[in-house]
PDB file of C-alpha atoms in Angstrom:
ATOM      1  CA  UNK A   1      -3.366   5.468  37.298  1.00  0.00           C
ATOM      2  CA  UNK A   2      -0.961   5.607  40.336  1.00  0.00           C
ATOM      3  CA  UNK A   3       3.097   5.201  40.127  1.00  0.00           C
ATOM      4  CA  UNK A   4       4.127   1.619  40.085  1.00  0.00           C
ATOM      5  CA  UNK A   5       7.080  -0.581  41.581  1.00  0.00           C
ATOM      6  CA  UNK A   6       8.071  -3.995  41.362  1.00  0.00           C
ATOM      7  CA  UNK A   7       7.186  -6.854  43.383  1.00  0.00           C
ATOM      8  CA  UNK A   8       9.799  -9.159  42.509  1.00  0.00           C
ATOM      9  CA  UNK A   9      12.631  -6.891  42.785  1.00  0.00           C
ATOM     10  CA  UNK A  10      11.231  -5.492  45.743  1.00  0.00           C
ATOM     11  CA  UNK A  11      10.987  -8.039  48.732  1.00  0.00           C
ATOM     12  CA  UNK A  12      10.192  -8.456  52.663  1.00  0.00           C
ATOM     13  CA  UNK A  13      13.761  -9.338  54.253  1.00  0.00           C
ATOM     14  CA  UNK A  14      13.897 -11.524  57.071  1.00  0.00           C
ATOM     15  CA  UNK A  15      11.626 -11.098  60.706  1.00  0.00           C
ATOM     16  CA  UNK A  16      13.387  -8.516  62.972  1.00  0.00           C
ATOM     17  CA  UNK A  17      14.999 -10.468  65.028  1.00  0.00           C
ATOM     18  CA  UNK A  18      15.666  -9.195  68.609  1.00  0.00           C
ATOM     19  CA  UNK A  19      18.059  -6.424  67.796  1.00  0.00           C
ATOM     20  CA  UNK A  20      18.439  -2.941  67.127  1.00  0.00           C
ATOM     21  CA  UNK A  21      14.950  -1.341  65.115  1.00  0.00           C
ATOM     22  CA  UNK A  22      16.375  -0.776  61.887  1.00  0.00           C
ATOM     23  CA  UNK A  23      14.969   2.418  60.538  1.00  0.00           C
ATOM     24  CA  UNK A  24      15.917   3.461  56.933  1.00  0.00           C
ATOM     25  CA  UNK A  25      16.061   7.130  54.694  1.00  0.00           C
ATOM     26  CA  UNK A  26      16.894   6.739  51.582  1.00  0.00           C
ATOM     27  CA  UNK A  27      16.928   9.003  48.973  1.00  0.00           C
ATOM     28  CA  UNK A  28      17.825  12.636  48.014  1.00  0.00           C
ATOM     29  CA  UNK A  29      19.077  14.431  51.865  1.00  0.00           C
ATOM     30  CA  UNK A  30      17.463  17.231  51.733  1.00  0.00           C
ATOM     31  CA  UNK A  31      15.397  19.820  54.132  1.00  0.00           C
ATOM     32  CA  UNK A  32      12.513  19.621  52.323  1.00  0.00           C
ATOM     33  CA  UNK A  33      12.765  16.374  52.380  1.00  0.00           C
ATOM     34  CA  UNK A  34      12.417  16.173  55.576  1.00  0.00           C
ATOM     35  CA  UNK A  35      16.061  14.114  57.045  1.00  0.00           C
ATOM     36  CA  UNK A  36      16.943  17.459  59.226  1.00  0.00           C
ATOM     37  CA  UNK A  37      13.941  17.368  60.363  1.00  0.00           C
ATOM     38  CA  UNK A  38      14.055  13.255  61.433  1.00  0.00           C
ATOM     39  CA  UNK A  39      17.256  13.568  62.916  1.00  0.00           C
ATOM     40  CA  UNK A  40      15.837  16.793  65.177  1.00  0.00           C
ATOM     41  CA  UNK A  41      13.051  14.073  66.011  1.00  0.00           C
ATOM     42  CA  UNK A  42      15.436  11.097  67.274  1.00  0.00           C
ATOM     43  CA  UNK A  43      17.342  11.891  70.395  1.00  0.00           C
ATOM     44  CA  UNK A  44      13.410  11.463  72.238  1.00  0.00           C
ATOM     45  CA  UNK A  45      13.205   8.175  70.351  1.00  0.00           C
ATOM     46  CA  UNK A  46      12.774   5.204  72.505  1.00  0.00           C
ATOM     47  CA  UNK A  47      13.784   2.034  72.771  1.00  0.00           C
ATOM     48  CA  UNK A  48      16.346  -0.173  70.639  1.00  0.00           C
ATOM     49  CA  UNK A  49      17.085   1.596  67.220  1.00  0.00           C
ATOM     50  CA  UNK A  50      19.842   2.615  64.775  1.00  0.00           C
ATOM     51  CA  UNK A  51      18.824   4.728  61.687  1.00  0.00           C
ATOM     52  CA  UNK A  52      20.600   4.659  58.036  1.00  0.00           C
ATOM     53  CA  UNK A  53      21.094   7.585  55.881  1.00  0.00           C
ATOM     54  CA  UNK A  54      21.028   6.083  52.204  1.00  0.00           C
ATOM     55  CA  UNK A  55      21.482   9.202  49.734  1.00  0.00           C
ATOM     56  CA  UNK A  56      22.862  11.953  48.998  1.00  0.00           C
ATOM     57  CA  UNK A  57      21.515  15.772  48.221  1.00  0.00           C
ATOM     58  CA  UNK A  58      22.480  18.931  48.883  1.00  0.00           C
ATOM     59  CA  UNK A  59      22.242  19.126  52.883  1.00  0.00           C
ATOM     60  CA  UNK A  60      24.487  16.028  53.395  1.00  0.00           C
ATOM     61  CA  UNK A  61      27.224  17.793  55.135  1.00  0.00           C
ATOM     62  CA  UNK A  62      24.583  19.206  57.622  1.00  0.00           C
ATOM     63  CA  UNK A  63      23.070  16.591  58.540  1.00  0.00           C
ATOM     64  CA  UNK A  64      25.622  14.470  59.295  1.00  0.00           C
ATOM     65  CA  UNK A  65      26.937  18.071  60.967  1.00  0.00           C
ATOM     66  CA  UNK A  66      23.783  17.714  62.762  1.00  0.00           C
ATOM     67  CA  UNK A  67      23.878  13.972  63.945  1.00  0.00           C
ATOM     68  CA  UNK A  68      27.528  14.700  65.781  1.00  0.00           C
ATOM     69  CA  UNK A  69      25.639  17.689  67.339  1.00  0.00           C
ATOM     70  CA  UNK A  70      23.020  16.114  68.263  1.00  0.00           C
ATOM     71  CA  UNK A  71      24.978  13.128  69.957  1.00  0.00           C
ATOM     72  CA  UNK A  72      23.561  10.272  67.182  1.00  0.00           C
ATOM     73  CA  UNK A  73      27.012   9.226  65.539  1.00  0.00           C
ATOM     74  CA  UNK A  74      27.071   6.413  67.861  1.00  0.00           C
ATOM     75  CA  UNK A  75      23.529   4.985  66.660  1.00  0.00           C
ATOM     76  CA  UNK A  76      23.410   6.955  63.127  1.00  0.00           C
ATOM     77  CA  UNK A  77      25.121   5.865  59.948  1.00  0.00           C
ATOM     78  CA  UNK A  78      25.097   7.587  56.720  1.00  0.00           C
ATOM     79  CA  UNK A  79      25.987   5.029  53.691  1.00  0.00           C
ATOM     80  CA  UNK A  80      25.414   8.055  50.795  1.00  0.00           C
ATOM     81  CA  UNK A  81      24.815   7.004  47.365  1.00  0.00           C
ATOM     82  CA  UNK A  82      23.850   3.238  46.269  1.00  0.00           C
ATOM     83  CA  UNK A  83      24.104   1.470  42.983  1.00  0.00           C
ATOM     84  CA  UNK A  84      20.610   0.974  41.700  1.00  0.00           C
ATOM     85  CA  UNK A  85      21.230  -2.782  42.157  1.00  0.00           C
ATOM     86  CA  UNK A  86      22.426  -2.466  46.134  1.00  0.00           C
ATOM     87  CA  UNK A  87      18.879  -0.647  47.082  1.00  0.00           C
ATOM     88  CA  UNK A  88      16.590  -3.858  47.610  1.00  0.00           C
ATOM     89  CA  UNK A  89      19.602  -5.500  49.718  1.00  0.00           C
ATOM     90  CA  UNK A  90      19.537  -1.765  51.491  1.00  0.00           C
ATOM     91  CA  UNK A  91      15.221  -2.094  52.436  1.00  0.00           C
ATOM     92  CA  UNK A  92      15.727  -5.779  53.409  1.00  0.00           C
ATOM     93  CA  UNK A  93      17.914  -4.938  56.194  1.00  0.00           C
ATOM     94  CA  UNK A  94      15.637  -2.489  57.694  1.00  0.00           C
ATOM     95  CA  UNK A  95      12.301  -2.798  59.754  1.00  0.00           C
ATOM     96  CA  UNK A  96      10.712   1.161  59.441  1.00  0.00           C
ATOM     97  CA  UNK A  97      11.126   3.213  56.700  1.00  0.00           C
ATOM     98  CA  UNK A  98      11.428   7.226  57.307  1.00  0.00           C
ATOM     99  CA  UNK A  99       9.942   9.850  54.960  1.00  0.00           C
ATOM    100  CA  UNK A 100       9.204  12.848  56.677  1.00  0.00           C
ATOM    101  CA  UNK A 101       9.095  14.677  53.020  1.00  0.00           C
ATOM    102  CA  UNK A 102       7.431  18.376  52.739  1.00  0.00           C
ATOM    103  CA  UNK A 103       5.790  17.224  49.542  1.00  0.00           C
ATOM    104  CA  UNK A 104       6.412  14.188  47.283  1.00  0.00           C
ATOM    105  CA  UNK A 105       4.724  13.794  42.613  1.00  0.00           C
ATOM    106  CA  UNK A 106       3.908   9.987  43.652  1.00  0.00           C
ATOM    107  CA  UNK A 107       6.819   9.181  45.962  1.00  0.00           C
ATOM    108  CA  UNK A 108       8.795   5.637  44.434  1.00  0.00           C
ATOM    109  CA  UNK A 109      10.718   4.802  47.985  1.00  0.00           C
ATOM    110  CA  UNK A 110       7.353   4.812  49.560  1.00  0.00           C
ATOM    111  CA  UNK A 111       6.385   1.649  47.626  1.00  0.00           C
ATOM    112  CA  UNK A 112       9.681   0.721  47.450  1.00  0.00           C
ATOM    113  CA  UNK A 113       9.617   0.436  51.239  1.00  0.00           C
ATOM    114  CA  UNK A 114       5.969  -0.960  51.142  1.00  0.00           C
ATOM    115  CA  UNK A 115       7.007  -4.083  48.795  1.00  0.00           C
ATOM    116  CA  UNK A 116      10.190  -4.254  51.065  1.00  0.00           C
ATOM    117  CA  UNK A 117       7.627  -5.344  54.006  1.00  0.00           C
ATOM    118  CA  UNK A 118       8.692  -2.283  56.485  1.00  0.00           C
ATOM    119  CA  UNK A 119       6.099  -0.014  58.185  1.00  0.00           C
ATOM    120  CA  UNK A 120       6.304   3.451  57.094  1.00  0.00           C
ATOM    121  CA  UNK A 121       6.053   6.980  58.731  1.00  0.00           C
ATOM    122  CA  UNK A 122       5.857   9.748  56.912  1.00  0.00           C
ATOM    123  CA  UNK A 123       3.894  12.864  56.265  1.00  0.00           C
ATOM    124  CA  UNK A 124       1.044  14.162  55.627  1.00  0.00           C
ATOM    125  CA  UNK A 125       1.780  15.506  52.218  1.00  0.00           C
ATOM    126  CA  UNK A 126       1.205  16.013  48.472  1.00  0.00           C
ATOM    127  CA  UNK A 127       2.019  12.893  47.167  1.00  0.00           C
ATOM    128  CA  UNK A 128       2.343  10.254  50.235  1.00  0.00           C
ATOM    129  CA  UNK A 129      -1.544  10.694  51.186  1.00  0.00           C
ATOM    130  CA  UNK A 130      -2.368   9.071  47.993  1.00  0.00           C
ATOM    131  CA  UNK A 131      -0.981   5.575  49.108  1.00  0.00           C
ATOM    132  CA  UNK A 132      -0.655   5.914  52.749  1.00  0.00           C
ATOM    133  CA  UNK A 133      -3.823   6.001  54.969  1.00  0.00           C
ATOM    134  CA  UNK A 134      -2.147   6.919  58.704  1.00  0.00           C
ATOM    135  CA  UNK A 135      -3.032   3.620  61.441  1.00  0.00           C
ATOM    136  CA  UNK A 136      -4.090   1.508  58.375  1.00  0.00           C
ATOM    137  CA  UNK A 137      -0.686   0.840  55.811  1.00  0.00           C
ATOM    138  CA  UNK A 138       1.213   3.285  58.203  1.00  0.00           C
ATOM    139  CA  UNK A 139       1.811   5.867  60.539  1.00  0.00           C
ATOM    140  CA  UNK A 140       1.339  10.197  59.159  1.00  0.00           C
ATOM    141  CA  UNK A 141       2.407  13.563  61.221  1.00  0.00           C
ATOM    142  CA  UNK A 142       2.123  16.719  59.805  1.00  0.00           C
ATOM    143  CA  UNK A 143       5.337  17.490  57.493  1.00  0.00           C
ATOM    144  CA  UNK A 144       7.786  19.796  60.493  1.00  0.00           C
ATOM    145  CA  UNK A 145       5.959  18.453  63.892  1.00  0.00           C
ATOM    146  CA  UNK A 146       9.264  16.768  65.353  1.00  0.00           C
ATOM    147  CA  UNK A 147       7.494  16.220  68.798  1.00  0.00           C
ATOM    148  CA  UNK A 148       4.646  13.917  67.106  1.00  0.00           C
ATOM    149  CA  UNK A 149       7.715  11.798  65.026  1.00  0.00           C
ATOM    150  CA  UNK A 150       9.330  11.374  67.955  1.00  0.00           C
ATOM    151  CA  UNK A 151       6.427   9.646  69.392  1.00  0.00           C
ATOM    152  CA  UNK A 152       5.350   8.060  66.017  1.00  0.00           C
ATOM    153  CA  UNK A 153       8.876   6.972  66.114  1.00  0.00           C
ATOM    154  CA  UNK A 154       8.504   5.626  69.705  1.00  0.00           C
ATOM    155  CA  UNK A 155       5.587   4.044  68.817  1.00  0.00           C
ATOM    156  CA  UNK A 156       7.094   2.301  65.517  1.00  0.00           C
ATOM    157  CA  UNK A 157      10.867   1.157  67.278  1.00  0.00           C
ATOM    158  CA  UNK A 158       8.649  -0.367  70.635  1.00  0.00           C
ATOM    159  CA  UNK A 159       5.086  -1.878  69.596  1.00  0.00           C
ATOM    160  CA  UNK A 160       6.312  -5.065  67.740  1.00  0.00           C
ATOM    161  CA  UNK A 161       3.256  -5.909  66.779  1.00  0.00           C
ATOM    162  CA  UNK A 162       1.829  -2.394  65.488  1.00  0.00           C
ATOM    163  CA  UNK A 163       5.324  -2.515  63.070  1.00  0.00           C
ATOM    164  CA  UNK A 164       4.071  -5.945  62.084  1.00  0.00           C
ATOM    165  CA  UNK A 165       0.691  -5.348  61.507  1.00  0.00           C
ATOM    166  CA  UNK A 166       1.248  -1.966  59.304  1.00  0.00           C
ATOM    167  CA  UNK A 167       4.148  -3.679  57.649  1.00  0.00           C
ATOM    168  CA  UNK A 168       1.705  -6.408  56.377  1.00  0.00           C
ATOM    169  CA  UNK A 169      -1.116  -4.445  55.711  1.00  0.00           C
ATOM    170  CA  UNK A 170       1.170  -1.821  52.951  1.00  0.00           C
ATOM    171  CA  UNK A 171       2.913  -4.935  51.741  1.00  0.00           C
ATOM    172  CA  UNK A 172      -0.622  -6.776  50.463  1.00  0.00           C
ATOM    173  CA  UNK A 173      -1.830  -2.823  49.148  1.00  0.00           C
ATOM    174  CA  UNK A 174       1.541  -2.538  47.758  1.00  0.00           C
ATOM    175  CA  UNK A 175       1.014  -6.304  45.804  1.00  0.00           C
ATOM    176  CA  UNK A 176      -2.810  -5.421  45.170  1.00  0.00           C
ATOM    177  CA  UNK A 177      -2.759  -1.720  44.079  1.00  0.00           C
ATOM    178  CA  UNK A 178       0.839  -0.809  42.742  1.00  0.00           C
ATOM    179  CA  UNK A 179       2.998  -3.467  40.905  1.00  0.00           C
ATOM    180  CA  UNK A 180       3.481  -3.101  37.768  1.00  0.00           C
ATOM    181  CA  UNK A 181       1.230  -6.395  37.032  1.00  0.00           C
ATOM    182  CA  UNK A 182      -1.593  -4.370  38.943  1.00  0.00           C
ATOM    183  CA  UNK A 183      -0.732  -0.995  36.983  1.00  0.00           C
ATOM    184  CA  UNK A 184      -0.301  -2.495  33.707  1.00  0.00           C
ATOM    185  CA  UNK A 185      -3.879  -4.009  34.129  1.00  0.00           C
ATOM    186  CA  UNK A 186      -4.700  -0.245  34.468  1.00  0.00           C
ATOM    187  CA  UNK A 187      -3.328   1.384  31.673  1.00  0.00           C
ATOM    188  CA  UNK A 188      -4.559  -1.882  29.350  1.00  0.00           C
ATOM    189  CA  UNK A 189      -7.729  -0.833  30.563  1.00  0.00           C
ATOM    190  CA  UNK A 190      -7.593   2.466  29.434  1.00  0.00           C
ATOM    191  CA  UNK A 191      -6.783   2.356  25.852  1.00  0.00           C
ATOM    192  CA  UNK A 192      -8.855  -0.665  25.722  1.00  0.00           C
ATOM    193  CA  UNK A 193     -11.534   2.117  26.743  1.00  0.00           C
ATOM    194  CA  UNK A 194     -10.455   4.933  24.408  1.00  0.00           C
ATOM    195  CA  UNK A 195     -10.067   1.853  21.278  1.00  0.00           C
ATOM    196  CA  UNK A 196     -12.401   3.352  17.995  1.00  0.00           C
ATOM    197  CA  UNK A 197     -13.114   6.463  20.114  1.00  0.00           C
ATOM    198  CA  UNK A 198     -12.127   9.705  18.402  1.00  0.00           C
ATOM    199  CA  UNK A 199      -9.978  12.079  20.168  1.00  0.00           C
ATOM    200  CA  UNK A 200     -11.800  15.469  21.024  1.00  0.00           C
ATOM    201  CA  UNK A 201     -10.437  18.377  18.919  1.00  0.00           C
TER     202      UNK A 201
END
């Protein structure tokens, strides 16, 4: 049974209005989550974009210093910790979710991004490949591959049709497979299958 997301709480925001494409990193600000890799990738990303880094963690100050060193201060905003009730609006205010992680259990943030109508860029990592398939409902690169991240983000920023197609596919799959209603039905089905059986000792 996979992880689940509240698809009534996490919903798509307004369509992109033609301004800068809004990139979004939300989660633990930790090099193991790939946030420093993302910052290294951003200077080469084509097109008009801005990026928000939401969250706190052991590499928060390091990430801020790196953004400044890379000349990203005008295009990358660090917002710190986010209150639980504010998180859905944060997703709705962005277009592309960036999760360049090295490993996950099962990524709640990716499910939240899918439910919020965002195109997803992530890595071929444990816990990610369970829900994201490259070029079907997101883009995947190898963890730590900065050049590949730059190229993939450039595609998502400059190709609106690709961005919409991936976001729409992810949203439909999320509602069908990962909503609390869908996952709840799976759990109920397992209990139905087990009812009347004897545990193996």
